[in-house]
Amino acid sequence: MRKINFLAVSMLLSAAGAFAGVNERGIDLYRAELFDAAKLEFLNQSGGTPVEQAERYYFLGQTYSELKEMESASDCYAKATAIAPEYPFGYIGQGELALAKGDLKAADDLFKKAIGLAKKDASVPTAVAESYIEFDKKAEAEAALAKAKKANKNFPGRFLAEGDAIFKNDGKVGAAAASYEQALYFDANNKLALLKLARIYKTVNPTEALEFLARLVAIDPDYIPAYALIGDINRDKGQYGKALDAYKKFIAIPGVPIVQHEHYAELLYWTEQYDKSLEKINEVLAQNPTNVVVAHRFQAWNNYKLENYSVAREQMTQFLKDTPAEQHLYMDYSIDGNILLKLKQYEGAIEAFQKAVEMAENKDRRDYREKNKIGAYKELADAYERTRNYTAAIEQYQKYFAIADNPGTFDYLYYGEANYSAAAKYSDGSGDEAEFNTYIEQGLKAFDEVIERSTETHHGYLNRAIIEIVKCAGIVRNSKVFLILFDG
């Protein structure tokens, strides 16, 4: 996506006489990369002075350019220069189109004309520099920035442009940030500088990015680009409640991309608002029924949480069929397995959980892997127990205990029960004494752990008593006591 034009929040155009206030909302949406929303905002505006109208057409042209509607962009730039021939930015827009076509001579001529209309206004050559930067014309960009410095060495926009050039050419976050900070030095309330700082720190230091955004919303509580980024960062951090609050600031804006509605539906799911999430997902699917990667996934997940198991199973089956395997997640198979458990289709549940284990062990992102493995082992153990495959259940519990930081009391209880149930094989002679003793000892240790953790409940004591009886039965493989204990 093309870099957003650096233009300062106030659109400092003293020479050209533009006033950003009339068009500020649309400009904010444009800078937030909400291009469809920005287009609607500009198209719904009317009136204003000739320069205000020219400014509107310029930014509408920029928006069309981002949307790859170049003919419309060209028309807007032409209208900007026709309405206000003294407004330099219309010529800059035309120059950008010339650069896009590879006509450097025409672009240079248009940029010279723009600069000539506002020789003492540093924002104009700075905008020209940004255009050159976008099209990798490094020498031309440096020459334009030199003109901007000569016009006003303290102009914040120049430092923003220099930061953009550094980040684009070298990817150096620290050096780019230093330029953006310099812009703040000369204009402490420069919203675009704070936004750019937040954007480049988003992935490398999200906490610092949020600090810049907090400063930004303190300056302008209604600044939409800030809330869009706050929502994205908190969503990535798993702070779903905070992300949801931020998304609410802009989700109702006409023209917001469908992906933003998907993100909103996801956040509703992660904050356990399943009815609302399903409603939003259905709205998304009504607009884009071919979306199978996100919307259909959360449609099935929500129906599972809402206990619509048959519907959820049908949707999950279709989703896994329609979506490439490389896009499947651990959670897809985990939820599919739990749906099958609810439908008492235990063999199918085992198959789903085995796939979940495979995903968790081999395919998950490193930061999710251990957490998902813990869940996968427990779920598969539960499924094996329901089919009375206690040996397999014990194996999964042992994998779980090997990596879980703090297993729950009931985890030890169920593990102990699986062990004394596995010992039932000894009653019909299908096992051997060593195997029997292993299960007994593992069960005793598990129930001792339950007693230590929960001295006021009966679970540990009762089950330990039962397994002690089994132990005492010992080698009497067909004793009545033993058969009664493990009947069913």
CSV table of C-alpha atoms in Angstrom, one decimal:
chain,number,residue,atom,x,y,z
A,1,MET,CA,0.0,0.0,0.0
A,2,ARG,CA,1.3,3.4,-1.0
A,3,LYS,CA,2.6,5.6,1.9
A,4,ILE,CA,0.1,8.1,3.2
A,5,ASN,CA,1.1,11.7,2.2
A,6,PHE,CA,2.9,13.3,5.1
A,7,LEU,CA,0.8,16.6,4.9
A,8,ALA,CA,0.7,18.2,8.3
A,9,VAL,CA,-2.5,18.0,10.3
A,10,SER,CA,-3.1,21.7,10.0
A,11,MET,CA,-2.2,21.6,6.2
A,12,LEU,CA,0.0,24.6,6.7
A,13,LEU,CA,-0.6,26.4,3.4
A,14,SER,CA,-0.1,30.0,4.4
A,15,ALA,CA,0.9,31.0,0.8
A,16,ALA,CA,-1.9,29.1,-0.9
A,17,GLY,CA,-4.4,29.9,1.8
A,18,ALA,CA,-6.0,26.5,2.4
A,19,PHE,CA,-8.0,25.7,5.5
A,20,ALA,CA,-8.0,22.0,6.6
A,21,GLY,CA,-10.8,22.3,9.1
A,22,VAL,CA,-13.6,21.9,6.6
A,23,ASN,CA,-12.0,18.7,5.2
A,24,GLU,CA,-10.3,17.4,8.3
A,25,ARG,CA,-12.6,14.4,8.9
A,26,GLY,CA,-12.1,13.1,5.4
A,27,ILE,CA,-8.3,13.7,5.6
A,28,ASP,CA,-8.2,11.8,8.9
A,29,LEU,CA,-10.0,8.8,7.3
A,30,TYR,CA,-7.6,8.9,4.4
A,31,ARG,CA,-4.6,8.9,6.7
A,32,ALA,CA,-6.1,6.0,8.6
A,33,GLU,CA,-6.1,4.1,5.3
A,34,LEU,CA,-9.9,3.8,5.4
A,35,PHE,CA,-10.0,4.8,1.8
A,36,ASP,CA,-13.6,3.8,1.0
A,37,ALA,CA,-14.8,5.7,4.1
A,38,ALA,CA,-12.7,8.7,3.1
A,39,LYS,CA,-14.1,8.7,-0.4
A,40,LEU,CA,-17.7,8.7,0.9
A,41,GLU,CA,-16.8,11.5,3.3
A,42,PHE,CA,-15.4,13.7,0.6
A,43,LEU,CA,-18.2,12.9,-1.9
A,44,ASN,CA,-20.8,13.9,0.7
A,45,GLN,CA,-19.2,17.3,1.3
A,46,SER,CA,-20.1,20.3,-0.7
A,47,GLY,CA,-19.5,24.1,-0.7
A,48,GLY,CA,-16.7,26.0,0.9
A,49,THR,CA,-14.2,28.5,-0.6
A,50,PRO,CA,-12.5,27.7,-3.9
A,51,VAL,CA,-9.3,26.7,-2.0
A,52,GLU,CA,-11.3,24.5,0.4
A,53,GLN,CA,-13.0,22.8,-2.6
A,54,ALA,CA,-9.6,22.4,-4.3
A,55,GLU,CA,-8.2,20.8,-1.2
A,56,ARG,CA,-11.2,18.4,-1.1
A,57,TYR,CA,-10.6,17.4,-4.7
A,58,TYR,CA,-6.9,16.9,-4.1
A,59,PHE,CA,-7.5,14.5,-1.2
A,60,LEU,CA,-10.3,12.8,-3.0
A,61,GLY,CA,-7.8,12.3,-5.9
A,62,GLN,CA,-5.3,10.9,-3.4
A,63,THR,CA,-7.9,8.5,-2.2
A,64,TYR,CA,-8.9,7.4,-5.7
A,65,SER,CA,-5.2,6.8,-6.4
A,66,GLU,CA,-5.0,4.5,-3.4
A,67,LEU,CA,-8.0,2.6,-4.6
A,68,LYS,CA,-6.3,2.3,-8.0
A,69,GLU,CA,-9.0,4.4,-9.7
A,70,MET,CA,-6.5,6.5,-11.7
A,71,GLU,CA,-8.9,8.1,-14.1
A,72,SER,CA,-11.1,9.4,-11.2
A,73,ALA,CA,-7.9,10.6,-9.5
A,74,SER,CA,-6.9,12.5,-12.6
A,75,ASP,CA,-10.3,14.1,-12.8
A,76,CYS,CA,-10.1,15.3,-9.2
A,77,TYR,CA,-6.6,16.8,-9.6
A,78,ALA,CA,-7.8,18.6,-12.7
A,79,LYS,CA,-10.8,20.0,-10.8
A,80,ALA,CA,-8.6,21.2,-8.0
A,81,THR,CA,-6.4,23.2,-10.3
A,82,ALA,CA,-9.5,24.5,-12.3
A,83,ILE,CA,-11.3,25.7,-9.2
A,84,ALA,CA,-8.3,27.3,-7.5
A,85,PRO,CA,-5.3,27.7,-9.9
A,86,GLU,CA,-3.3,29.2,-7.1
A,87,TYR,CA,-3.6,26.0,-5.0
A,88,PRO,CA,-0.3,24.1,-5.5
A,89,PHE,CA,-1.3,20.6,-4.4
A,90,GLY,CA,-3.5,19.9,-7.4
A,91,TYR,CA,-0.4,20.2,-9.6
A,92,ILE,CA,1.5,17.9,-7.1
A,93,GLY,CA,-1.3,15.3,-7.6
A,94,GLN,CA,-0.9,15.6,-11.4
A,95,GLY,CA,2.8,15.2,-11.0
A,96,GLU,CA,2.4,12.0,-9.0
A,97,LEU,CA,0.3,10.6,-11.9
A,98,ALA,CA,3.0,11.6,-14.3
A,99,LEU,CA,5.6,9.7,-12.1
A,100,ALA,CA,3.3,6.7,-12.1
A,101,LYS,CA,3.4,6.7,-15.9
A,102,GLY,CA,7.2,7.1,-15.9
A,103,ASP,CA,7.1,10.6,-17.3
A,104,LEU,CA,9.7,12.3,-15.1
A,105,LYS,CA,10.0,15.4,-17.2
A,106,ALA,CA,6.2,16.1,-17.0
A,107,ALA,CA,6.3,15.5,-13.2
A,108,ASP,CA,9.3,17.8,-12.7
A,109,ASP,CA,7.5,20.6,-14.6
A,110,LEU,CA,4.3,20.2,-12.5
A,111,PHE,CA,6.2,20.1,-9.3
A,112,LYS,CA,8.2,23.3,-10.2
A,113,LYS,CA,4.9,25.0,-10.9
A,114,ALA,CA,3.5,24.0,-7.5
A,115,ILE,CA,6.6,25.2,-5.7
A,116,GLY,CA,6.6,28.5,-7.7
A,117,LEU,CA,3.0,29.2,-6.4
A,118,ALA,CA,4.2,29.1,-2.7
A,119,LYS,CA,7.9,29.8,-2.7
A,120,LYS,CA,8.0,30.5,1.1
A,121,ASP,CA,5.8,27.7,2.1
A,122,ALA,CA,7.9,24.7,3.2
A,123,SER,CA,4.9,22.3,3.0
A,124,VAL,CA,4.8,22.4,-0.8
A,125,PRO,CA,8.4,21.2,-1.6
A,126,THR,CA,8.0,18.8,1.3
A,127,ALA,CA,4.9,17.3,-0.5
A,128,VAL,CA,6.9,17.2,-3.7
A,129,ALA,CA,9.7,15.3,-1.8
A,130,GLU,CA,7.1,12.8,-0.5
A,131,SER,CA,6.0,12.1,-4.1
A,132,TYR,CA,9.6,11.5,-5.2
A,133,ILE,CA,10.2,9.3,-2.2
A,134,GLU,CA,7.2,7.2,-3.1
A,135,PHE,CA,8.6,6.5,-6.6
A,136,ASP,CA,12.2,5.9,-5.4
A,137,LYS,CA,13.6,9.2,-6.9
A,138,LYS,CA,16.1,9.7,-4.1
A,139,ALA,CA,18.2,12.5,-5.6
A,140,GLU,CA,15.1,14.5,-6.6
A,141,ALA,CA,13.6,14.0,-3.1
A,142,GLU,CA,16.7,15.3,-1.4
A,143,ALA,CA,16.7,18.4,-3.7
A,144,ALA,CA,13.0,19.1,-2.8
A,145,LEU,CA,13.7,18.7,0.9
A,146,ALA,CA,16.6,21.1,0.6
A,147,LYS,CA,14.1,23.7,-0.8
A,148,ALA,CA,11.8,22.9,2.1
A,149,LYS,CA,14.6,23.5,4.6
A,150,LYS,CA,15.5,26.8,3.0
A,151,ALA,CA,11.9,28.0,3.2
A,152,ASN,CA,11.5,27.0,6.8
A,153,LYS,CA,14.1,24.9,8.6
A,154,ASN,CA,11.8,24.2,11.5
A,155,PHE,CA,8.8,23.0,9.4
A,156,PRO,CA,7.7,19.7,11.1
A,157,GLY,CA,6.5,18.2,7.8
A,158,ARG,CA,10.0,18.1,6.5
A,159,PHE,CA,11.2,15.9,9.3
A,160,LEU,CA,8.2,13.6,8.7
A,161,ALA,CA,9.2,13.3,5.1
A,162,GLU,CA,12.8,12.6,6.0
A,163,GLY,CA,11.6,9.9,8.5
A,164,ASP,CA,9.5,8.3,5.7
A,165,ALA,CA,12.5,8.3,3.4
A,166,ILE,CA,14.7,6.6,6.0
A,167,PHE,CA,12.2,4.0,6.8
A,168,LYS,CA,11.3,3.3,3.2
A,169,ASN,CA,14.9,3.0,2.0
A,170,ASP,CA,16.7,1.5,5.0
A,171,GLY,CA,14.0,0.2,7.3
A,172,LYS,CA,15.8,1.7,10.3
A,173,VAL,CA,13.1,2.2,12.9
A,174,GLY,CA,15.3,4.2,15.3
A,175,ALA,CA,16.6,6.7,12.7
A,176,ALA,CA,13.1,7.2,11.3
A,177,ALA,CA,11.7,7.7,14.8
A,178,ALA,CA,14.3,10.3,15.5
A,179,SER,CA,13.1,12.3,12.5
A,180,TYR,CA,9.5,12.0,13.7
A,181,GLU,CA,10.5,13.0,17.2
A,182,GLN,CA,12.2,16.1,15.7
A,183,ALA,CA,8.8,17.0,14.1
A,184,LEU,CA,7.3,16.8,17.6
A,185,TYR,CA,10.0,19.1,18.9
A,186,PHE,CA,8.8,21.9,16.7
A,187,ASP,CA,5.1,21.0,17.0
A,188,ALA,CA,4.3,19.1,20.2
A,189,ASN,CA,0.7,18.5,19.1
A,190,ASN,CA,1.6,17.1,15.7
A,191,LYS,CA,-0.9,14.3,15.4
A,192,LEU,CA,0.6,12.8,12.2
A,193,ALA,CA,4.0,12.6,13.9
A,194,LEU,CA,2.5,10.7,16.8
A,195,LEU,CA,0.6,8.4,14.4
A,196,LYS,CA,3.7,7.7,12.4
A,197,LEU,CA,5.7,6.9,15.5
A,198,ALA,CA,2.9,4.5,16.7
A,199,ARG,CA,2.9,2.8,13.3
A,200,ILE,CA,6.6,2.1,13.1
A,201,TYR,CA,6.7,0.9,16.7
A,202,LYS,CA,3.5,-1.3,16.3
A,203,THR,CA,5.4,-4.5,15.8
A,204,VAL,CA,8.8,-3.8,17.4
A,205,ASN,CA,7.5,-2.1,20.6
A,206,PRO,CA,3.7,-2.2,20.9
A,207,THR,CA,3.8,-0.8,24.4
A,208,GLU,CA,5.6,2.3,23.3
A,209,ALA,CA,3.3,2.6,20.2
A,210,LEU,CA,0.3,2.7,22.6
A,211,GLU,CA,2.0,5.4,24.6
A,212,PHE,CA,2.3,7.6,21.5
A,213,LEU,CA,-1.4,6.9,20.7
A,214,ALA,CA,-2.4,7.8,24.3
A,215,ARG,CA,-0.7,11.2,23.7
A,216,LEU,CA,-2.5,11.5,20.4
A,217,VAL,CA,-6.0,10.9,21.7
A,218,ALA,CA,-5.3,13.3,24.6
A,219,ILE,CA,-4.8,15.9,21.9
A,220,ASP,CA,-7.8,14.9,19.9
A,221,PRO,CA,-10.2,12.4,21.5
A,222,ASP,CA,-12.0,12.0,18.2
A,223,TYR,CA,-9.0,11.2,16.0
A,224,ILE,CA,-10.1,8.1,14.2
A,225,PRO,CA,-6.7,6.9,12.9
A,226,ALA,CA,-5.5,6.6,16.5
A,227,TYR,CA,-8.4,4.3,17.5
A,228,ALA,CA,-8.0,2.1,14.5
A,229,LEU,CA,-4.3,1.5,15.5
A,230,ILE,CA,-5.1,1.1,19.2
A,231,GLY,CA,-7.6,-1.6,18.3
A,232,ASP,CA,-5.1,-3.4,16.0
A,233,ILE,CA,-2.3,-3.4,18.6
A,234,ASN,CA,-4.5,-4.5,21.5
A,235,ARG,CA,-6.0,-7.2,19.3
A,236,ASP,CA,-2.5,-8.5,18.4
A,237,LYS,CA,-1.6,-8.5,22.1
A,238,GLY,CA,-4.7,-10.4,23.1
A,239,GLN,CA,-6.1,-7.5,25.0
A,240,TYR,CA,-9.5,-8.0,23.4
A,241,GLY,CA,-11.6,-5.8,25.7
A,242,LYS,CA,-9.4,-2.8,25.1
A,243,ALA,CA,-9.3,-3.6,21.4
A,244,LEU,CA,-13.1,-3.8,21.3
A,245,ASP,CA,-13.5,-0.4,22.9
A,246,ALA,CA,-11.2,1.1,20.3
A,247,TYR,CA,-12.9,-0.5,17.4
A,248,LYS,CA,-16.3,0.8,18.5
A,249,LYS,CA,-14.9,4.3,17.8
A,250,PHE,CA,-14.8,3.7,14.0
A,251,ILE,CA,-16.7,0.5,13.1
A,252,ALA,CA,-19.9,2.4,12.4
A,253,ILE,CA,-18.3,4.7,9.8
A,254,PRO,CA,-19.7,4.2,6.3
A,255,GLY,CA,-17.2,2.6,4.0
A,256,VAL,CA,-15.1,0.8,6.6
A,257,PRO,CA,-13.5,-2.2,4.9
A,258,ILE,CA,-15.2,-5.5,5.4
A,259,VAL,CA,-12.1,-6.8,7.2
A,260,GLN,CA,-12.6,-4.3,10.0
A,261,HIS,CA,-16.1,-5.8,10.6
A,262,GLU,CA,-14.5,-9.2,10.7
A,263,HIS,CA,-12.0,-8.0,13.3
A,264,TYR,CA,-14.9,-6.6,15.3
A,265,ALA,CA,-16.8,-9.9,15.1
A,266,GLU,CA,-13.6,-11.7,16.3
A,267,LEU,CA,-13.3,-9.4,19.2
A,268,LEU,CA,-16.9,-10.0,20.2
A,269,TYR,CA,-16.2,-13.7,20.1
A,270,TRP,CA,-13.0,-13.4,22.3
A,271,THR,CA,-14.9,-11.3,24.8
A,272,GLU,CA,-17.6,-14.0,25.0
A,273,GLN,CA,-20.3,-12.0,23.3
A,274,TYR,CA,-21.3,-14.9,21.1
A,275,ASP,CA,-24.8,-13.7,20.0
A,276,LYS,CA,-23.4,-10.3,18.9
A,277,SER,CA,-20.4,-11.9,17.2
A,278,LEU,CA,-22.6,-14.3,15.2
A,279,GLU,CA,-24.9,-11.4,14.2
A,280,LYS,CA,-21.9,-9.4,12.9
A,281,ILE,CA,-20.5,-12.5,11.2
A,282,ASN,CA,-23.8,-13.0,9.4
A,283,GLU,CA,-23.7,-9.4,8.3
A,284,VAL,CA,-20.2,-9.9,6.9
A,285,LEU,CA,-21.3,-13.0,5.0
A,286,ALA,CA,-24.3,-11.2,3.6
A,287,GLN,CA,-21.9,-8.8,2.0
A,288,ASN,CA,-19.2,-11.3,1.1
A,289,PRO,CA,-20.5,-14.9,1.1
A,290,THR,CA,-17.3,-16.3,-0.4
A,291,ASN,CA,-15.3,-15.3,2.7
A,292,VAL,CA,-14.4,-18.7,4.1
A,293,VAL,CA,-11.2,-18.0,6.0
A,294,VAL,CA,-12.5,-15.8,8.8
A,295,ALA,CA,-16.2,-15.4,8.7
A,296,HIS,CA,-17.2,-19.0,8.2
A,297,ARG,CA,-14.7,-20.1,10.9
A,298,PHE,CA,-16.2,-17.8,13.5
A,299,GLN,CA,-19.7,-18.6,12.4
A,300,ALA,CA,-19.0,-22.3,13.4
A,301,TRP,CA,-17.2,-21.3,16.5
A,302,ASN,CA,-20.0,-19.1,17.7
A,303,ASN,CA,-22.6,-21.7,17.1
A,304,TYR,CA,-20.6,-24.2,19.1
A,305,LYS,CA,-20.4,-21.7,22.0
A,306,LEU,CA,-24.2,-21.1,21.7
A,307,GLU,CA,-24.7,-24.9,21.9
A,308,ASN,CA,-26.1,-25.1,18.4
A,309,TYR,CA,-24.1,-28.3,18.0
A,310,SER,CA,-25.6,-29.8,14.8
A,311,VAL,CA,-25.4,-26.5,13.0
A,312,ALA,CA,-21.9,-25.9,14.2
A,313,ARG,CA,-20.9,-29.4,13.1
A,314,GLU,CA,-22.3,-28.8,9.6
A,315,GLN,CA,-20.5,-25.4,9.3
A,316,MET,CA,-17.2,-26.7,10.7
A,317,THR,CA,-17.2,-29.6,8.3
A,318,GLN,CA,-17.9,-27.3,5.3
A,319,PHE,CA,-15.3,-24.8,6.5
A,320,LEU,CA,-12.5,-27.5,6.8
A,321,LYS,CA,-13.5,-28.8,3.4
A,322,ASP,CA,-13.5,-25.4,1.6
A,323,THR,CA,-10.4,-23.9,3.3
A,324,PRO,CA,-6.8,-24.9,2.3
A,325,ALA,CA,-5.2,-27.1,4.9
A,326,GLU,CA,-2.4,-24.7,5.4
A,327,GLN,CA,-4.9,-22.1,6.7
A,328,HIS,CA,-6.4,-24.5,9.3
A,329,LEU,CA,-5.8,-23.7,13.0
A,330,TYR,CA,-5.4,-25.8,16.1
A,331,MET,CA,-8.7,-24.2,17.3
A,332,ASP,CA,-10.5,-25.4,14.3
A,333,TYR,CA,-9.9,-29.1,15.1
A,334,SER,CA,-10.2,-28.5,18.9
A,335,ILE,CA,-13.7,-27.0,18.5
A,336,ASP,CA,-14.6,-29.7,15.9
A,337,GLY,CA,-13.6,-32.4,18.4
A,338,ASN,CA,-15.6,-30.8,21.2
A,339,ILE,CA,-18.6,-30.5,18.9
A,340,LEU,CA,-18.4,-34.2,18.2
A,341,LEU,CA,-18.1,-35.0,21.9
A,342,LYS,CA,-21.3,-33.1,22.5
A,343,LEU,CA,-22.9,-35.1,19.7
A,344,LYS,CA,-21.5,-38.3,21.3
A,345,GLN,CA,-19.5,-39.1,18.2
A,346,TYR,CA,-16.5,-40.2,20.1
A,347,GLU,CA,-14.4,-41.8,17.4
A,348,GLY,CA,-14.8,-38.7,15.2
A,349,ALA,CA,-13.8,-36.6,18.2
A,350,ILE,CA,-10.6,-38.6,18.7
A,351,GLU,CA,-9.7,-38.1,15.0
A,352,ALA,CA,-10.3,-34.3,15.3
A,353,PHE,CA,-8.3,-34.1,18.5
A,354,GLN,CA,-5.4,-36.1,17.0
A,355,LYS,CA,-5.3,-33.5,14.2
A,356,ALA,CA,-5.4,-30.7,16.9
A,357,VAL,CA,-2.4,-32.4,18.6
A,358,GLU,CA,-0.5,-32.5,15.2
A,359,MET,CA,-1.3,-28.9,14.6
A,360,ALA,CA,-0.1,-27.9,18.1
A,361,GLU,CA,3.1,-29.9,18.0
A,362,ASN,CA,4.2,-29.1,14.4
A,363,LYS,CA,2.4,-26.2,12.8
A,364,ASP,CA,1.5,-23.6,15.4
A,365,ARG,CA,3.3,-20.4,15.8
A,366,ARG,CA,6.0,-20.6,18.5
A,367,ASP,CA,4.2,-18.2,20.8
A,368,TYR,CA,1.0,-20.4,20.7
A,369,ARG,CA,2.6,-23.8,20.5
A,370,GLU,CA,3.0,-24.7,24.2
A,371,LYS,CA,-0.4,-23.4,25.2
A,372,ASN,CA,-2.2,-25.2,22.4
A,373,LYS,CA,-0.3,-28.5,23.1
A,374,ILE,CA,-1.5,-28.4,26.7
A,375,GLY,CA,-5.1,-28.0,25.5
A,376,ALA,CA,-4.7,-30.7,22.8
A,377,TYR,CA,-3.3,-33.3,25.1
A,378,LYS,CA,-6.1,-32.9,27.7
A,379,GLU,CA,-8.8,-32.9,25.1
A,380,LEU,CA,-7.5,-36.1,23.4
A,381,ALA,CA,-7.1,-37.8,26.8
A,382,ASP,CA,-10.8,-37.0,27.6
A,383,ALA,CA,-11.9,-38.4,24.2
A,384,TYR,CA,-9.9,-41.6,24.8
A,385,GLU,CA,-11.4,-42.1,28.2
A,386,ARG,CA,-14.9,-41.8,26.7
A,387,THR,CA,-14.1,-44.8,24.4
A,388,ARG,CA,-12.5,-46.6,27.4
A,389,ASN,CA,-9.0,-46.5,25.8
A,390,TYR,CA,-7.5,-45.8,29.1
A,391,THR,CA,-3.9,-46.6,28.1
A,392,ALA,CA,-4.0,-44.0,25.4
A,393,ALA,CA,-5.6,-41.5,27.7
A,394,ILE,CA,-2.9,-42.0,30.3
A,395,GLU,CA,-0.2,-41.3,27.6
A,396,GLN,CA,-1.9,-38.0,26.7
A,397,TYR,CA,-2.2,-37.0,30.4
A,398,GLN,CA,1.5,-37.7,30.9
A,399,LYS,CA,2.4,-35.5,27.9
A,400,TYR,CA,0.2,-32.8,29.4
A,401,PHE,CA,1.8,-33.0,32.9
A,402,ALA,CA,5.3,-32.8,31.3
A,403,ILE,CA,4.7,-29.3,29.9
A,404,ALA,CA,1.9,-27.8,32.1
A,405,ASP,CA,3.2,-25.2,34.6
A,406,ASN,CA,0.3,-25.7,37.1
A,407,PRO,CA,-2.0,-28.6,36.3
A,408,GLY,CA,-5.4,-28.4,37.9
A,409,THR,CA,-6.7,-30.6,40.8
A,410,PHE,CA,-9.2,-32.3,38.6
A,411,ASP,CA,-6.5,-33.0,36.0
A,412,TYR,CA,-4.8,-35.3,38.7
A,413,LEU,CA,-8.2,-36.7,39.6
A,414,TYR,CA,-9.1,-37.7,36.0
A,415,TYR,CA,-5.6,-39.0,35.5
A,416,GLY,CA,-5.9,-41.2,38.6
A,417,GLU,CA,-9.2,-42.5,37.5
A,418,ALA,CA,-7.8,-43.4,34.1
A,419,ASN,CA,-5.0,-45.4,35.8
A,420,TYR,CA,-7.3,-47.5,38.0
A,421,SER,CA,-9.6,-48.0,35.1
A,422,ALA,CA,-6.6,-49.2,33.0
A,423,ALA,CA,-5.8,-51.7,35.7
A,424,ALA,CA,-9.1,-53.4,34.9
A,425,LYS,CA,-7.3,-55.2,32.1
A,426,TYR,CA,-5.6,-57.2,34.8
A,427,SER,CA,-8.9,-58.7,35.9
A,428,ASP,CA,-9.3,-60.8,32.8
A,429,GLY,CA,-5.7,-61.7,32.4
A,430,SER,CA,-5.0,-59.5,29.4
A,431,GLY,CA,-2.3,-57.6,31.2
A,432,ASP,CA,0.6,-58.5,33.3
A,433,GLU,CA,1.5,-57.8,37.0
A,434,ALA,CA,4.1,-55.2,36.2
A,435,GLU,CA,1.7,-53.3,34.1
A,436,PHE,CA,-1.0,-53.6,36.8
A,437,ASN,CA,1.4,-52.3,39.5
A,438,THR,CA,2.5,-49.3,37.3
A,439,TYR,CA,-1.1,-48.2,36.9
A,440,ILE,CA,-1.8,-48.6,40.6
A,441,GLU,CA,1.2,-46.6,41.7
A,442,GLN,CA,0.5,-43.8,39.2
A,443,GLY,CA,-3.1,-43.7,40.4
A,444,LEU,CA,-2.0,-43.5,44.1
A,445,LYS,CA,0.3,-40.6,43.4
A,446,ALA,CA,-2.4,-38.8,41.5
A,447,PHE,CA,-4.9,-39.2,44.3
A,448,ASP,CA,-2.3,-38.1,46.9
A,449,GLU,CA,-1.9,-34.9,44.9
A,450,VAL,CA,-5.7,-34.4,44.9
A,451,ILE,CA,-5.8,-34.9,48.7
A,452,GLU,CA,-3.0,-32.4,49.3
A,453,ARG,CA,-4.6,-29.8,47.1
A,454,SER,CA,-8.2,-30.3,48.3
A,455,THR,CA,-8.3,-31.7,51.8
A,456,GLU,CA,-11.9,-30.6,52.4
A,457,THR,CA,-13.5,-32.6,49.5
A,458,HIS,CA,-14.1,-36.4,49.2
A,459,HIS,CA,-12.7,-37.0,45.7
A,460,GLY,CA,-9.1,-37.7,46.7
A,461,TYR,CA,-10.0,-39.9,49.7
A,462,LEU,CA,-12.7,-41.9,48.1
A,463,ASN,CA,-10.7,-42.7,44.9
A,464,ARG,CA,-7.5,-43.5,46.9
A,465,ALA,CA,-9.6,-45.9,49.0
A,466,ILE,CA,-10.9,-47.6,45.9
A,467,ILE,CA,-7.4,-48.0,44.4
A,468,GLU,CA,-6.0,-49.3,47.7
A,469,ILE,CA,-8.7,-52.1,47.6
A,470,VAL,CA,-7.6,-52.8,44.0
A,471,LYS,CA,-4.0,-53.0,45.1
A,472,CYS,CA,-4.9,-55.3,47.9
A,473,ALA,CA,-6.8,-57.6,45.5
A,474,GLY,CA,-3.3,-57.9,43.9
A,475,ILE,CA,-2.9,-61.0,41.9
A,476,VAL,CA,-6.4,-62.3,42.5
A,477,ARG,CA,-7.3,-61.5,39.0
A,478,ASN,CA,-10.9,-62.8,38.9
A,479,SER,CA,-12.0,-61.9,42.4
A,480,LYS,CA,-15.5,-60.7,42.9
A,481,VAL,CA,-14.3,-57.4,44.5
A,482,PHE,CA,-12.2,-56.6,41.5
A,483,LEU,CA,-14.9,-57.3,39.0
A,484,ILE,CA,-17.4,-55.1,40.9
A,485,LEU,CA,-15.0,-52.2,41.1
A,486,PHE,CA,-14.4,-52.1,37.4
A,487,ASP,CA,-17.8,-53.2,36.1
A,488,GLY,CA,-18.8,-50.6,33.5
